[in-house]
């Protein structure tokens, strides 16, 4: 199967910042900050996690938990042995990243259940425990690698039943989704997408809605707007963006922006930079 994450990673810039390593001696609170997710690795000890978005979590073994969407939460050590590595990250949440809608409020995986991360986690924990030149940059890059490996694991192990990653975990649906990701400007029809998945139109449409949680046409429209937002943020001209994502004209792209976002592309772009 072709790389199911390549176009997502091209469209969205993943940037992590490790801000805590080692013993966690006191409770730590994290506010809901626009466009920012969090990933926490419990290396040892007993930890309680509280949030208004999910029931209280209790961990007493090495565990990874990740908030893709901005979420207020609190870490509360339950003994003196707690050691963690914590990072914030940005992954295009302000650009309508479909992964943000595809994941539950919090993803929780025991480290024992993700052996594919063993080598990366071992290196991360070793680097976090030592103090060398360039440590911050290394930790940040390693955490970005771990986030991508987590997304890969969620697909490969079929840990999610609905959403984009569930669709990418489905061998047939993944072919159609990858095709839309790779060529958003193409005039995809239900029939041509079904051919990509080697399914009949009816079976493809039903399976797509059941697994991904939306229709193929709605997903394609959302993806085109998402790519358009990413390109606009990079400074690309509106007409160029319209051509790349299949709208043909700047006015057609503007109409789509207003219909979905209530703003023209230029108005939306001004709000993005004003919030930065």
XYZ file of N, CA and C in Angstrom:
828
model
N 0.844 -1.193 0.000
C 0.000 0.000 0.000
C 0.879 1.243 0.000
N 0.469 2.262 -0.783
C 1.251 3.488 -0.843
C 1.198 4.221 0.494
N 2.068 5.216 0.645
C 2.174 5.966 1.888
C 0.867 6.725 2.139
N 0.175 6.364 3.221
C -1.141 6.951 3.505
C -1.055 8.267 4.253
N 0.131 8.646 4.718
C 0.277 9.878 5.474
C 1.032 10.965 4.721
N 1.627 10.621 3.590
C 2.552 11.538 2.926
C 1.895 12.872 2.582
N 0.682 12.862 2.031
C 0.068 14.116 1.621
C -0.428 14.925 2.815
N -0.826 14.245 3.871
C -1.199 14.962 5.089
C 0.008 15.672 5.684
N 1.138 14.987 5.695
C 2.355 15.574 6.256
C 2.915 16.681 5.367
N 2.640 16.608 4.072
C 3.038 17.689 3.169
C 2.174 18.927 3.396
N 0.901 18.689 3.618
C -0.050 19.793 3.739
C 0.066 20.507 5.073
N 0.344 19.732 6.126
C 0.379 20.298 7.468
C 1.781 20.186 8.055
N 2.265 21.284 8.579
C 3.596 21.315 9.182
C 3.499 20.884 10.638
N 4.126 19.768 10.970
C 4.126 19.256 12.341
C 5.329 19.828 13.084
N 5.054 20.543 14.166
C 6.128 21.127 14.979
C 5.846 20.837 16.444
N 6.786 20.154 17.103
C 6.628 19.808 18.518
C 7.629 20.577 19.358
N 7.260 20.770 20.614
C 8.151 21.449 21.562
C 8.098 20.717 22.897
N 9.160 20.005 23.219
C 9.236 19.295 24.508
C 9.506 20.324 25.601
N 8.662 20.324 26.636
C 8.813 21.326 27.690
C 9.000 20.722 29.076
N 8.890 19.398 29.187
C 9.090 18.784 30.502
C 9.690 17.397 30.328
N 10.752 17.123 31.087
C 11.348 15.786 31.097
C 11.736 15.442 32.527
N 11.659 14.171 32.853
C 12.093 13.722 34.176
C 10.989 13.733 35.212
N 11.355 13.840 36.501
C 10.375 13.751 37.590
C 9.299 14.833 37.482
N 8.066 14.429 37.752
C 6.943 15.367 37.827
C 6.498 15.376 39.283
N 6.934 16.385 40.005
C 6.737 16.402 41.460
C 5.446 17.073 41.894
N 4.892 17.926 41.046
C 3.693 18.658 41.422
C 2.669 18.568 40.292
N 1.424 18.861 40.617
C 0.378 18.882 39.606
C 0.706 19.924 38.539
N 0.319 19.619 37.327
C 0.577 20.532 36.211
C -0.703 20.697 35.407
N -1.071 21.951 35.148
C -2.278 22.228 34.388
C -1.965 22.810 33.029
N -2.797 22.474 32.043
C -2.599 22.941 30.675
C -3.915 23.524 30.164
N -3.861 24.769 29.709
C -5.047 25.448 29.223
C -5.348 25.047 27.786
N -6.561 25.334 27.393
C -6.971 25.105 26.012
C -6.445 26.255 25.163
N -5.430 25.974 24.375
C -4.799 27.007 23.553
C -5.056 26.705 22.090
N -5.598 27.685 21.378
C -5.982 27.487 19.984
C -4.826 26.947 19.155
N -5.097 25.891 18.405
C -4.109 25.345 17.488
C -3.030 24.497 18.110
N -3.134 24.217 19.421
C -2.063 23.490 20.117
C -2.596 22.174 20.691
N -1.884 21.093 20.383
C -2.174 19.795 20.977
C -1.082 19.435 21.965
N -1.289 18.333 22.699
C -0.309 17.896 23.695
C -0.112 16.385 23.591
N 1.126 15.978 23.840
C 1.435 14.555 23.959
C 2.246 14.360 25.233
N 1.855 13.363 26.021
C 2.530 13.073 27.288
C 2.949 11.606 27.292
N 4.163 11.363 27.752
C 4.674 10.008 27.900
C 4.966 9.772 29.379
N 4.232 8.863 29.983
C 4.499 8.478 31.371
C 5.513 7.344 31.345
N 6.709 7.630 31.846
C 7.775 6.620 31.821
C 7.681 5.681 33.010
N 7.316 6.218 34.183
C 7.129 5.383 35.377
C 6.296 6.147 36.395
N 5.790 5.421 37.403
C 5.002 6.028 38.465
C 3.512 5.934 38.200
N 2.739 6.504 39.119
C 1.284 6.498 39.047
C 0.793 7.925 38.822
N -0.061 8.096 37.811
C -0.476 9.436 37.401
C -1.981 9.475 37.196
N -2.591 10.561 37.641
C -4.010 10.809 37.384
C -4.125 11.986 36.419
N -5.060 11.870 35.469
C -5.277 12.926 34.481
C -6.739 13.341 34.524
N -6.970 14.624 34.720
C -8.323 15.150 34.797
C -8.579 16.156 33.678
N -9.795 16.117 33.150
C -10.211 17.058 32.116
C -11.731 17.083 32.075
N -12.282 18.213 31.683
C -13.734 18.312 31.534
C -14.232 17.550 30.315
N -13.331 17.139 29.431
C -13.739 16.499 28.181
C -13.790 14.977 28.264
N -13.291 14.391 29.346
C -13.310 12.932 29.465
C -13.269 12.544 30.940
N -13.671 11.304 31.272
C -13.586 10.858 32.664
C -12.145 10.871 33.162
N -11.980 10.951 34.477
C -10.643 10.929 35.067
C -9.913 9.649 34.671
N -8.650 9.805 34.276
C -7.825 8.675 33.863
C -6.806 8.365 34.949
N -6.570 7.075 35.177
C -5.576 6.630 36.145
C -4.571 5.730 35.430
N -3.285 6.089 35.518
C -2.244 5.294 34.882
C -1.252 4.820 35.936
N -0.914 3.540 35.884
C 0.089 3.006 36.813
C 1.140 2.181 36.080
N 1.252 2.408 34.775
C 2.275 1.753 33.964
C 2.640 2.696 32.823
N 3.785 2.493 32.168
C 4.195 3.387 31.081
C 3.098 3.527 30.027
N 2.720 4.763 29.747
C 1.571 5.042 28.891
C 1.813 6.309 28.082
N 1.283 6.318 26.874
C 1.288 7.504 26.030
C -0.144 8.011 25.930
N -0.338 9.306 26.121
C -1.666 9.877 25.858
C -1.501 11.192 25.127
N -2.401 11.393 24.158
C -2.252 12.476 23.195
C -3.573 13.206 23.013
N -3.497 14.537 23.052
C -4.637 15.397 22.738
C -4.341 16.079 21.407
N -5.002 15.638 20.346
C -4.794 16.271 19.048
C -5.410 17.661 19.015
N -6.575 17.812 19.634
C -7.263 19.094 19.659
C -6.944 19.850 20.941
N -7.012 21.193 20.902
C -6.776 21.977 22.114
C -7.710 21.534 23.236
N -7.136 21.125 24.369
C -7.920 20.575 25.477
C -7.282 20.969 26.797
N -8.076 21.547 27.688
C -7.588 21.837 29.036
C -7.533 20.530 29.830
N -6.407 20.300 30.534
C -6.284 19.074 31.319
C -5.243 19.279 32.415
N -5.287 18.394 33.410
C -4.369 18.479 34.548
C -3.708 17.129 34.791
N -2.392 17.148 35.035
C -1.641 15.951 35.408
C -1.404 16.003 36.915
N -1.755 14.928 37.595
C -1.655 14.898 39.053
C -0.884 13.656 39.492
N 0.392 13.812 39.874
C 1.191 12.664 40.328
C 0.549 12.004 41.547
N 0.562 10.673 41.555
C -0.015 9.927 42.666
C 1.051 9.295 43.558
N 2.316 9.445 43.176
C 3.425 9.017 44.031
C 4.665 9.800 43.651
N 5.757 9.547 44.332
C 6.989 10.309 44.112
C 7.847 9.744 42.987
N 7.361 8.702 42.301
C 8.152 8.049 41.263
C 7.816 8.521 39.851
N 6.868 9.436 39.737
C 6.382 9.815 38.409
C 7.469 10.518 37.596
N 7.707 9.999 36.395
C 8.607 10.631 35.426
C 7.902 10.703 34.077
N 7.985 11.846 33.458
C 7.279 12.044 32.201
C 8.151 12.787 31.193
N 7.741 12.687 29.949
C 8.227 13.572 28.889
C 6.975 14.166 28.261
N 6.874 15.489 28.261
C 5.674 16.170 27.779
C 6.028 17.171 26.685
N 5.146 17.289 25.714
C 5.385 18.230 24.616
C 4.077 18.818 24.129
N 4.150 20.037 23.660
C 3.045 20.625 22.904
C 3.394 20.491 21.426
N 2.380 20.564 20.583
C 2.666 20.488 19.152
C 1.594 21.219 18.355
N 1.987 21.657 17.190
C 1.078 22.267 16.225
C 1.083 21.401 14.973
N -0.108 21.143 14.460
C -0.213 20.242 13.317
C -1.350 20.698 12.401
N -1.372 22.001 12.144
C -2.364 22.521 11.211
C -3.776 22.506 11.728
N -3.988 22.570 13.069
C -5.349 22.557 13.575
C -6.128 23.776 13.095
N -5.455 24.909 12.939
C -6.137 26.099 12.451
C -6.487 26.018 10.973
N -5.999 24.983 10.293
C -6.247 24.816 8.869
C -7.242 23.691 8.601
N -8.052 23.351 9.575
C -9.076 22.326 9.385
C -8.463 20.964 9.065
N -7.398 20.626 9.765
C -6.746 19.330 9.580
C -7.758 18.208 9.839
N -8.019 17.348 8.840
C -9.007 16.283 9.051
C -8.618 15.315 10.155
N -7.333 15.243 10.500
C -6.925 14.381 11.603
C -7.490 14.885 12.932
N -7.659 16.202 13.043
C -8.188 16.762 14.285
C -9.624 16.303 14.524
N -10.359 16.079 13.441
C -11.731 15.597 13.573
C -11.786 14.073 13.674
N -10.706 13.412 13.267
C -10.720 11.957 13.179
C -10.389 11.274 14.507
N -9.734 12.002 15.418
C -9.286 11.375 16.657
C -10.232 11.686 17.807
N -10.332 10.780 18.780
C -11.132 11.062 19.972
C -10.500 12.176 20.792
N -11.202 12.618 21.839
C -10.694 13.713 22.665
C -9.288 13.428 23.173
N -9.061 12.187 23.602
C -7.736 11.799 24.067
C -7.441 10.391 23.549
N -6.259 10.210 23.014
C -5.793 8.889 22.575
C -4.891 8.341 23.668
N -5.198 7.144 24.152
C -4.424 6.524 25.229
C -3.936 5.157 24.760
N -2.619 4.941 24.838
C -2.049 3.650 24.448
C -0.960 3.273 25.450
N -1.047 2.071 25.997
C 0.039 1.583 26.857
C 1.295 1.407 26.001
N 2.436 1.821 26.534
C 3.671 1.688 25.759
C 3.953 0.226 25.421
N 3.512 -0.684 26.283
C 3.707 -2.115 26.016
C 2.936 -2.576 24.788
N 1.903 -1.807 24.406
C 1.069 -2.185 23.271
C 1.537 -1.589 21.956
N 2.616 -0.793 21.988
C 3.122 -0.197 20.744
C 4.613 -0.497 20.602
N 4.955 -1.773 20.392
C 6.370 -2.147 20.272
C 7.077 -1.454 19.118
N 6.320 -0.976 18.126
C 6.945 -0.284 16.997
C 7.624 1.012 17.435
N 7.262 1.501 18.616
C 7.866 2.739 19.115
C 9.058 2.483 20.025
N 9.381 1.224 20.284
C 10.408 0.898 21.281
C 11.713 1.642 21.049
N 12.241 1.569 19.826
C 13.544 2.191 19.564
C 13.488 3.707 19.696
N 12.430 4.300 19.138
C 12.304 5.760 19.211
C 12.133 6.224 20.651
N 11.319 5.494 21.424
C 11.106 5.880 22.816
C 12.374 5.696 23.643
N 13.117 4.637 23.387
C 14.368 4.413 24.118
C 15.331 5.558 23.889
N 15.463 5.982 22.634
C 16.352 7.106 22.319
C 15.851 8.398 22.955
N 14.533 8.597 22.926
C 13.966 9.814 23.521
C 14.250 9.863 25.016
N 14.010 8.756 25.713
C 14.206 8.739 27.163
C 15.684 8.907 27.516
N 16.587 8.321 26.718
C 18.027 8.484 26.966
C 18.426 9.946 26.785
N 17.959 10.548 25.692
C 18.299 11.958 25.421
C 17.714 12.872 26.500
N 16.508 12.563 26.969
C 15.864 13.395 27.982
C 16.596 13.321 29.316
N 17.254 12.190 29.579
C 17.923 11.999 30.872
C 19.314 12.598 30.908
N 19.855 12.962 29.755
C 21.207 13.501 29.694
C 21.167 14.976 29.302
N 22.300 15.626 29.326
C 22.358 17.046 28.995
C 23.530 17.289 28.050
N 23.190 17.440 26.769
C 24.199 17.670 25.753
C 23.788 18.846 24.884
N 24.725 19.379 24.134
C 24.435 20.465 23.209
C 23.373 20.014 22.197
N 22.462 20.907 21.912
C 21.423 20.594 20.935
C 20.325 19.708 21.464
N 20.264 19.506 22.775
C 19.276 18.580 23.332
C 17.848 18.977 22.989
N 17.528 20.272 23.127
C 16.154 20.707 22.869
C 15.733 20.396 21.439
N 16.611 20.708 20.491
C 16.288 20.459 19.083
C 16.102 18.965 18.825
N 16.950 18.137 19.436
C 16.840 16.689 19.244
C 15.542 16.162 19.836
N 15.221 16.599 21.060
C 13.988 16.146 21.693
C 12.762 16.551 20.876
N 12.768 17.785 20.372
C 11.628 18.250 19.575
C 11.455 17.406 18.316
N 12.554 17.171 17.606
C 12.456 16.376 16.370
C 12.043 14.931 16.680
N 12.572 14.374 17.749
C 12.216 12.997 18.100
C 10.744 12.890 18.472
N 10.214 13.915 19.141
C 8.800 13.873 19.491
C 7.930 13.965 18.243
N 8.365 14.727 17.251
C 7.629 14.771 15.990
C 7.603 13.386 15.333
N 8.746 12.697 15.379
C 8.808 11.335 14.839
C 7.838 10.426 15.591
N 7.800 10.550 16.896
C 6.929 9.697 17.700
C 5.459 9.955 17.371
N 5.087 11.222 17.165
C 3.698 11.523 16.812
C 3.322 10.858 15.495
N 4.218 10.920 14.503
C 3.943 10.262 13.225
C 3.845 8.746 13.414
N 4.717 8.186 14.236
C 4.660 6.745 14.501
C 3.360 6.357 15.202
N 2.859 7.235 16.064
C 1.575 6.966 16.718
C 0.448 6.935 15.681
N 0.449 7.899 14.766
C -0.572 7.904 13.712
C -0.475 6.640 12.872
N 0.738 6.222 12.573
C 0.921 4.978 11.812
C 0.369 3.788 12.587
N 0.663 3.756 13.895
C 0.180 2.654 14.726
C -1.343 2.631 14.783
N -1.974 3.792 14.897
C -3.437 3.853 14.954
C -4.054 3.245 13.703
N -3.394 3.453 12.558
C -3.886 2.856 11.315
C -3.568 1.366 11.254
N -2.301 1.027 11.461
C -1.871 -0.358 11.273
C -2.558 -1.323 12.222
N -2.840 -0.857 13.444
C -3.472 -1.716 14.438
C -4.991 -1.560 14.481
N -5.539 -0.760 13.562
C -6.993 -0.560 13.479
C -7.576 -0.176 14.840
N -6.937 0.781 15.498
C -7.387 1.174 16.839
C -8.625 2.068 16.799
N -8.916 2.682 15.646
C -10.075 3.564 15.522
C -11.078 2.955 14.558
N -12.354 3.119 14.873
C -13.408 2.507 14.063
C -14.033 3.488 13.078
N -13.943 4.786 13.365
C -14.561 5.802 12.515
C -13.599 6.975 12.359
N -13.616 7.591 11.168
C -12.799 8.781 10.942
C -11.767 8.567 9.852
N -10.966 9.593 9.604
C -9.999 9.527 8.516
C -9.007 8.390 8.685
N -8.445 8.217 9.882
C -7.457 7.153 10.065
C -8.089 5.775 9.920
N -9.350 5.652 10.304
C -10.051 4.387 10.077
C -10.200 4.144 8.580
N -10.491 5.200 7.834
C -10.583 5.057 6.388
C -9.255 4.691 5.768
N -8.171 5.316 6.248
C -6.849 5.001 5.720
C -6.381 3.607 6.134
N -6.970 3.071 7.192
C -6.641 1.711 7.619
C -7.354 0.669 6.773
N -8.386 1.087 6.042
C -9.135 0.206 5.153
C -8.432 0.203 3.797
N -7.936 -0.957 3.384
C -7.086 -1.034 2.198
C -7.758 -0.460 0.962
N -9.055 -0.707 0.798
C -9.730 -0.227 -0.406
C -10.064 1.262 -0.306
N -10.611 1.677 0.806
C -10.931 3.089 0.965
C -9.676 3.945 0.910
N -8.569 3.421 1.435
C -7.318 4.184 1.440
C -6.894 4.563 0.029
N -7.135 3.697 -0.933
C -6.747 4.012 -2.308
C -7.510 5.226 -2.828
N -8.794 5.305 -2.508
C -9.600 6.438 -2.953
C -9.216 7.704 -2.193
N -9.000 7.591 -0.889
C -8.628 8.758 -0.088
C -7.266 9.286 -0.526
N -6.311 8.382 -0.736
C -4.984 8.796 -1.205
C -5.071 9.508 -2.548
N -5.956 9.016 -3.415
C -6.114 9.638 -4.732
C -6.632 11.070 -4.590
N -7.615 11.275 -3.706
C -8.126 12.633 -3.474
C -7.048 13.521 -2.867
N -6.297 12.967 -1.924
C -5.224 13.740 -1.301
C -4.173 14.151 -2.326
N -3.825 13.252 -3.216
C -2.739 13.507 -4.165
C -3.163 14.418 -5.305
N -4.430 14.340 -5.711
C -4.902 15.125 -6.864
C -6.223 15.811 -6.539
N -6.204 16.806 -5.674
C -7.459 17.466 -5.301
C -8.134 18.192 -6.462
N -7.355 18.573 -7.482
C -7.932 19.329 -8.600
C -8.651 18.436 -9.604
N -8.445 17.146 -9.524
C -9.061 16.242 -10.495
C -10.577 16.224 -10.311
N -11.296 16.070 -11.414
C -12.767 16.029 -11.353
C -13.221 14.643 -10.920
N -13.058 14.391 -9.628
C -13.441 13.087 -9.095
C -14.964 12.962 -9.053
N -15.442 11.830 -9.490
C -16.859 11.498 -9.360
C -16.980 10.292 -8.449
N -18.177 10.008 -8.015
C -18.379 8.829 -7.174
C -17.919 7.578 -7.915
N -18.152 7.544 -9.208
C -17.772 6.372 -10.006
C -16.253 6.218 -10.083
N -15.536 7.312 -10.358
C -14.078 7.195 -10.483
C -13.426 6.897 -9.135
N -13.984 7.417 -8.063
C -13.443 7.093 -6.738
C -13.722 5.639 -6.391
N -14.911 5.160 -6.747
C -15.241 3.759 -6.498
C -14.311 2.835 -7.282
N -13.922 3.261 -8.478
C -12.983 2.468 -9.277
C -11.631 2.392 -8.580
N -11.198 3.496 -7.963
C -9.941 3.479 -7.214
C -9.995 2.430 -6.114
N -11.155 2.304 -5.472
C -11.316 1.357 -4.361
C -11.695 -0.039 -4.830
N -11.913 -0.188 -6.146
C -12.327 -1.475 -6.716
C -13.624 -1.965 -6.061
N -14.571 -1.035 -5.925
C -15.881 -1.344 -5.365
C -16.956 -0.767 -6.281
N -18.167 -1.289 -6.160
C -19.282 -0.678 -6.881
C -19.580 0.683 -6.272
N -20.283 1.527 -7.011
C -20.598 2.863 -6.505
C -21.359 2.779 -5.186
N -22.354 1.928 -5.140
C -23.196 1.843 -3.944
C -22.391 1.330 -2.747
N -21.604 0.265 -2.965
C -20.817 -0.284 -1.858
C -19.760 0.706 -1.386
N -19.155 1.393 -2.340
C -18.140 2.378 -1.962
C -18.754 3.514 -1.155
N -19.866 4.073 -1.626
C -20.505 5.195 -0.940
C -20.919 4.804 0.474
N -21.518 3.622 0.610
C -21.963 3.175 1.934
C -20.785 2.917 2.863
N -19.765 2.261 2.320
C -18.597 1.930 3.142
C -17.844 3.203 3.562
N -17.737 4.148 2.648
C -17.037 5.397 2.953
C -17.758 6.141 4.071
N -19.062 6.296 3.948
C -19.816 7.014 4.968
C -19.746 6.288 6.313
N -19.836 4.971 6.290
C -19.819 4.189 7.521
C -18.469 4.292 8.232
N -17.374 4.254 7.488
C -16.039 4.220 8.090
C -15.483 5.624 8.330
N -15.562 6.479 7.337
C -14.965 7.814 7.447
C -15.893 8.775 8.186
N -17.196 8.545 8.084
C -18.144 9.380 8.820
C -18.715 10.524 8.016
N -18.457 10.552 6.705
C -19.002 11.576 5.824
C -19.074 10.995 4.426
N -19.616 11.736 3.483
C -19.702 11.233 2.111
C -18.395 11.520 1.368
N -18.106 10.774 0.319
C -16.890 11.056 -0.465
C -16.873 12.480 -1.016
N -18.023 12.965 -1.503
C -18.080 14.314 -2.048
C -17.817 15.376 -0.999
N -18.386 15.190 0.193
C -18.167 16.156 1.274
C -16.714 16.139 1.717
N -16.126 14.939 1.791
C -14.716 14.866 2.194
C -13.821 15.543 1.166
N -14.100 15.337 -0.121
C -13.293 15.961 -1.178
C -13.385 17.485 -1.087
N -14.587 18.003 -0.871
C -14.744 19.461 -0.762
C -13.962 20.004 0.431
N -14.040 19.299 1.552
C -13.306 19.727 2.741
C -11.800 19.668 2.507
N -11.340 18.613 1.835
C -9.906 18.475 1.580
C -9.414 19.589 0.653
N -10.198 19.913 -0.375
C -9.804 20.994 -1.268
C -9.660 22.314 -0.512
N -10.593 22.607 0.362
C -10.503 23.837 1.149
C -9.310 23.797 2.102
N -9.051 22.624 2.662
C -7.919 22.479 3.569
C -6.604 22.754 2.848
N -6.437 22.166 1.659
C -5.228 22.409 0.865
C -5.143 23.880 0.486
N -6.284 24.477 0.126
C -6.301 25.894 -0.228
C -5.839 26.753 0.945
N -6.315 26.459 2.139
C -5.893 27.209 3.321
C -4.395 27.086 3.545
N -3.875 25.880 3.394
C -2.447 25.656 3.591
C -1.624 26.462 2.583
N -2.046 26.468 1.335
C -1.312 27.196 0.298
C -1.405 28.703 0.513
N -2.566 29.176 0.928
C -2.707 30.603 1.203
C -1.788 31.036 2.335
N -1.690 30.188 3.365
C -0.793 30.501 4.477
C 0.659 30.574 4.016
N 0.980 29.851 2.932
C 2.340 29.875 2.396
C 2.583 31.078 1.484
N 1.568 31.908 1.297
C 1.724 33.104 0.479
C 1.413 32.922 -0.989
N 0.789 31.807 -1.368
C 0.471 31.577 -2.772
C -0.698 32.464 -3.208
N -0.682 32.981 -4.447
C -1.777 33.828 -4.943
C -3.092 33.062 -5.011
N -4.197 33.773 -4.867
C -5.517 33.136 -4.825
C -5.805 32.382 -6.120
N -5.462 32.969 -7.266
C -5.732 32.282 -8.532
C -4.922 30.988 -8.631
N -3.675 31.039 -8.235
C -2.841 29.834 -8.244
C -3.462 28.755 -7.360
N -3.902 29.146 -6.175
C -4.512 28.195 -5.246
C -5.777 27.599 -5.853
N -6.582 28.435 -6.471
C -7.816 27.956 -7.092
C -7.520 26.889 -8.141
N -6.483 27.109 -8.934
C -6.113 26.133 -9.967
C -5.636 24.826 -9.347
N -4.823 24.918 -8.302
C -4.242 23.725 -7.683
C -5.311 22.833 -7.063
N -6.331 23.444 -6.473
C -7.337 22.638 -5.765
C -8.588 22.370 -6.594
N -8.613 22.844 -7.848
C -9.681 22.430 -8.742
C -10.879 23.347 -8.825
N -10.729 24.614 -8.406
C -11.861 25.535 -8.513
C -11.848 26.331 -9.811
N -10.705 26.392 -10.474
C -10.648 27.006 -11.792
C -10.538 28.507 -11.817
N -11.197 29.181 -10.875
C -11.135 30.639 -10.845
C -11.096 31.123 -9.411
N -10.539 32.302 -9.223
C -10.473 32.882 -7.879
C -11.862 33.139 -7.331
N -12.799 33.524 -8.192
C -14.157 33.803 -7.729
C -14.850 32.527 -7.249
N -14.604 31.396 -7.921
C -15.204 30.131 -7.485
C -14.649 29.707 -6.131
N -13.345 29.900 -5.949
C -12.745 29.574 -4.652
C -13.307 30.488 -3.565
N -13.466 31.752 -3.892
C -14.003 32.703 -2.923
C -15.416 32.326 -2.516
N -16.237 31.899 -3.472
C -17.612 31.487 -3.146
C -17.610 30.290 -2.208
N -16.699 29.347 -2.453
C -16.612 28.173 -1.584
C -16.158 28.564 -0.179
N -15.194 29.475 -0.107
C -14.729 29.950 1.207
C -15.881 30.596 1.969
N -16.650 31.445 1.295
C -17.750 32.121 1.979
C -18.827 31.132 2.418
N -19.067 30.137 1.590
C -20.092 29.153 1.925
C -19.714 28.322 3.142
N -18.429 27.998 3.257
C -17.988 27.113 4.331
C -17.420 27.853 5.538
N -16.776 28.997 5.293
C -16.068 29.699 6.364
C -16.626 31.081 6.667
N -17.543 31.564 5.810
C -18.133 32.867 6.041
C -17.215 34.030 5.716
N -16.112 33.772 5.024
C -15.136 34.801 4.681
C -14.571 34.522 3.296
N -14.051 35.579 2.654
C -13.303 35.385 1.416
C -11.918 34.850 1.773
N -11.182 34.295 0.799
C -9.820 33.820 1.095
C -8.936 34.898 1.720
N -8.999 36.115 1.207
C -8.148 37.188 1.741
C -8.584 37.577 3.159
N -9.894 37.622 3.397
C -10.386 37.925 4.749
C -9.946 36.842 5.725
N -10.067 35.585 5.301
C -9.649 34.478 6.172
C -8.162 34.578 6.480
N -7.372 34.910 5.453
C -5.922 34.988 5.635
C -5.558 36.093 6.620
N -6.252 37.213 6.553
C -5.969 38.306 7.493
C -6.243 37.872 8.928
N -7.311 37.125 9.138
C -7.618 36.668 10.500
C -6.559 35.696 10.987
N -6.001 34.885 10.100
C -4.970 33.927 10.501
C -3.713 34.639 10.980
N -3.286 35.654 10.254
C -2.076 36.359 10.636
C -2.310 37.271 11.834
N -3.534 37.746 11.981
C -3.843 38.567 13.145
C -3.808 37.747 14.414
N -4.170 36.446 14.291
C -4.173 35.571 15.465
C -2.794 35.010 15.781
N -1.868 35.093 14.824
C -0.532 34.505 15.011
C 0.285 35.312 16.009
